[in-house]
Amino acid sequence: MAVNTRVPLIAGNWKMNLDHLQAIAFVQKLAWSLKDSGHDFSATEVAVFPPFTDLRSVQTLVAADKLPLAYGGQDVSTQESGAYTGEISAAFLAALECQYVLIGHSERRTLHNETDEVVAAKVTAALKHNLVPIICVGETAADLELHGPSAVPVAQLKAALAGVDNAADIVVAYEPVWAIGSGQAATPEQAEQVAAALRSTLAEVLGQDVADKTRVLYGGSVKGVNIAGFMKEPNVDGALVGGASLDITEFSSIVRFQKHVGL
Ligand SMILES: O=C[C@H](O)COP(=O)(O)O
């Protein structure tokens, strides 16, 4: 078994919250709060995913104050440029020095009818511009009942990897739809079971080396009180946090999970 050298990633998905002025104040406070508490950013990476309209402000602040925070878009177009009203291309995100982009979040899949094919095309578009796609997968409560815990996330991941080669830098986020915003997180054991299945899928499709280095996150009602349990699991390398990422104290406590784990 390979030694785990994956740097944990705690990612905050703001969804449609905080305008660009609020984003500036929030990111400044978050960085100060983490620095004040002695957070080691090289030991646990921190990323925020603001709305598109905030990204330029976040970029300017991060660059001016040399903040050790990563950031990215919550979605990306399959297209490069052209007559696609309302869309944002990977080239535009790269121009704002985004490192990451969320792809295939369940809210995109359900509210905007994003199919596995669209998700795969977005992953390819992101990689073309050297953005690290955070590929979101997860089953609904009905899927869980019908197919068990891993079948749907594994199938979604296989489909999303259609155009990916084994040189790609990717992150996978397992987010059971029933756990998102419900206050009902999966248990660490459930998250580990699916994360392990997703890692096996990565090994099958992209090879063992990629599987060993790729971070698999858990998302769905992650809070300061439950993060430690997830982070103890060998195949869980971080969290994709929604609601709790909008509260600086709560998000900082998630980022500083080592304190709870006692590492
Ligand atoms: O992208 C984040 C997920 O949708 C989780 O959201 P939540 O932490 O509010 O459950």
XYZ file of C-alpha atoms in Angstrom, residues 31-215:
185
model
C -7.175 34.630 6.219
C -6.528 36.638 9.414
C -8.474 34.196 11.533
C -6.526 31.223 10.163
C -3.180 32.990 10.460
C -3.954 34.119 14.030
C -4.782 30.576 15.001
C -1.461 29.396 13.550
C -2.932 27.416 10.674
C -0.287 25.659 8.575
C -1.487 26.188 4.993
C 1.104 23.758 3.646
C -0.358 21.013 5.857
C -3.989 21.658 4.889
C -4.887 23.603 1.781
C -7.837 25.982 1.909
C -9.889 27.046 -1.104
C -12.981 29.191 -1.569
C -15.514 29.081 -4.390
C -17.274 32.457 -4.611
C -19.855 33.468 -7.213
C -18.358 34.477 -10.583
C -18.957 38.175 -9.906
C -16.650 38.002 -6.857
C -13.682 36.328 -8.485
C -11.882 39.438 -9.722
C -12.123 41.029 -6.267
C -10.880 37.852 -4.595
C -8.022 37.598 -7.096
C -6.954 41.200 -6.438
C -7.061 40.752 -2.659
C -5.255 37.401 -2.645
C -2.515 38.780 -4.915
C -2.129 42.133 -3.098
C -2.020 40.641 0.405
C -0.270 37.425 -0.699
C -2.932 35.355 1.034
C -2.248 31.615 1.086
C -5.779 30.819 -0.107
C -6.780 29.087 -3.318
C -9.993 29.953 -5.122
C -12.022 28.855 -8.084
C -15.301 28.985 -9.967
C -18.440 27.060 -9.059
C -19.013 25.985 -12.650
C -17.519 26.371 -16.127
C -18.751 26.282 -19.697
C -18.060 23.364 -22.004
C -17.273 26.015 -24.644
C -14.183 28.126 -25.264
C -15.919 31.382 -26.311
C -18.735 32.605 -28.523
C -22.512 32.967 -28.496
C -23.224 31.256 -25.172
C -25.164 33.825 -23.165
C -24.528 33.631 -19.456
C -21.662 31.172 -19.690
C -18.117 31.553 -18.324
C -15.249 29.765 -20.035
C -12.290 27.984 -18.471
C -10.044 30.507 -20.234
C -11.754 33.337 -18.311
C -11.325 31.517 -14.994
C -7.675 30.825 -15.777
C -7.188 34.518 -16.593
C -8.393 35.283 -13.046
C -5.751 32.865 -11.738
C -8.290 30.378 -10.447
C -6.606 27.112 -9.503
C -9.773 25.043 -9.223
C -13.276 24.747 -10.601
C -16.235 22.798 -9.243
C -17.826 20.589 -11.880
C -21.016 18.548 -11.715
C -22.242 19.762 -8.342
C -25.584 18.125 -7.611
C -27.304 21.524 -7.789
C -26.000 21.888 -11.369
C -27.031 18.337 -12.213
C -30.550 18.675 -10.798
C -31.430 22.370 -11.291
C -29.705 22.768 -14.670
C -30.082 19.263 -16.076
C -26.352 18.671 -16.386
C -25.817 15.216 -17.792
C -22.751 13.009 -17.341
C -21.722 13.993 -20.887
C -21.868 17.699 -20.071
C -19.877 17.088 -16.888
C -17.218 15.200 -18.889
C -17.003 18.046 -21.429
C -16.588 20.581 -18.608
C -13.795 18.501 -17.072
C -11.995 18.448 -20.431
C -12.491 22.219 -20.848
C -11.077 22.891 -17.369
C -8.017 20.690 -17.879
C -7.277 22.359 -21.190
C -6.713 25.593 -19.244
C -4.803 23.959 -16.390
C -7.628 24.342 -13.913
C -7.967 21.479 -11.454
C -11.519 20.180 -11.770
C -13.212 19.162 -8.541
C -15.519 16.519 -9.948
C -18.625 16.225 -7.786
C -20.471 12.915 -7.631
C -23.138 11.523 -5.333
C -26.286 9.504 -5.055
C -29.801 10.611 -4.143
C -31.736 8.946 -1.343
C -33.656 6.992 -4.003
C -30.384 5.873 -5.667
C -29.126 4.733 -2.285
C -32.261 2.679 -1.715
C -32.207 1.177 -5.214
C -28.512 0.716 -5.965
C -26.635 0.930 -2.653
C -24.051 3.567 -1.762
C -21.319 3.368 -4.422
C -22.939 2.455 -7.737
C -24.146 5.908 -8.822
C -21.090 7.914 -7.672
C -18.775 5.373 -9.346
C -20.753 5.510 -12.614
C -20.760 9.335 -12.506
C -17.000 9.401 -11.946
C -16.319 6.952 -14.798
C -18.412 9.112 -17.118
C -16.695 12.326 -15.984
C -13.263 10.826 -16.713
C -14.107 10.059 -20.341
C -11.668 12.647 -21.722
C -9.093 12.596 -18.911
C -5.615 11.134 -19.253
C -3.405 9.989 -16.432
C -1.287 13.139 -16.436
C -4.259 15.188 -15.244
C -4.467 16.784 -11.817
C -8.007 16.263 -10.544
C -9.939 16.188 -7.271
C -13.073 14.131 -6.645
C -15.796 15.247 -4.228
C -18.254 12.654 -2.946
C -21.425 14.447 -1.946
C -24.447 12.289 -1.211
C -27.366 14.426 -2.376
C -29.401 13.462 0.687
C -26.690 14.919 2.950
C -26.364 18.300 1.215
C -27.848 21.103 3.298
C -29.905 18.599 5.272
C -27.948 18.636 8.523
C -27.833 14.854 8.089
C -24.232 14.090 7.170
C -23.154 10.628 6.056
C -21.283 8.702 8.716
C -17.482 8.630 8.352
C -17.795 4.904 7.581
C -20.276 5.578 4.752
C -18.025 8.307 3.343
C -14.999 6.017 3.555
C -16.789 3.172 1.790
C -17.673 5.340 -1.202
C -14.332 7.207 -1.194
C -12.532 3.844 -1.353
C -14.757 2.755 -4.269
C -14.026 6.034 -6.060
C -10.294 5.556 -5.535
C -10.543 2.044 -7.002
C -12.330 3.559 -10.004
C -9.508 6.077 -10.418
C -7.014 3.209 -10.330
C -9.022 1.242 -12.883
C -9.431 4.160 -15.303
C -6.269 6.233 -14.794
C -3.859 3.871 -13.043
C -2.741 3.277 -9.472
C -0.334 6.247 -9.369
C -3.134 8.686 -10.171
C -5.424 6.973 -7.668
C -2.755 7.281 -4.967
C -2.214 11.003 -5.505
C -5.801 12.154 -6.196
C -7.657 13.748 -3.334
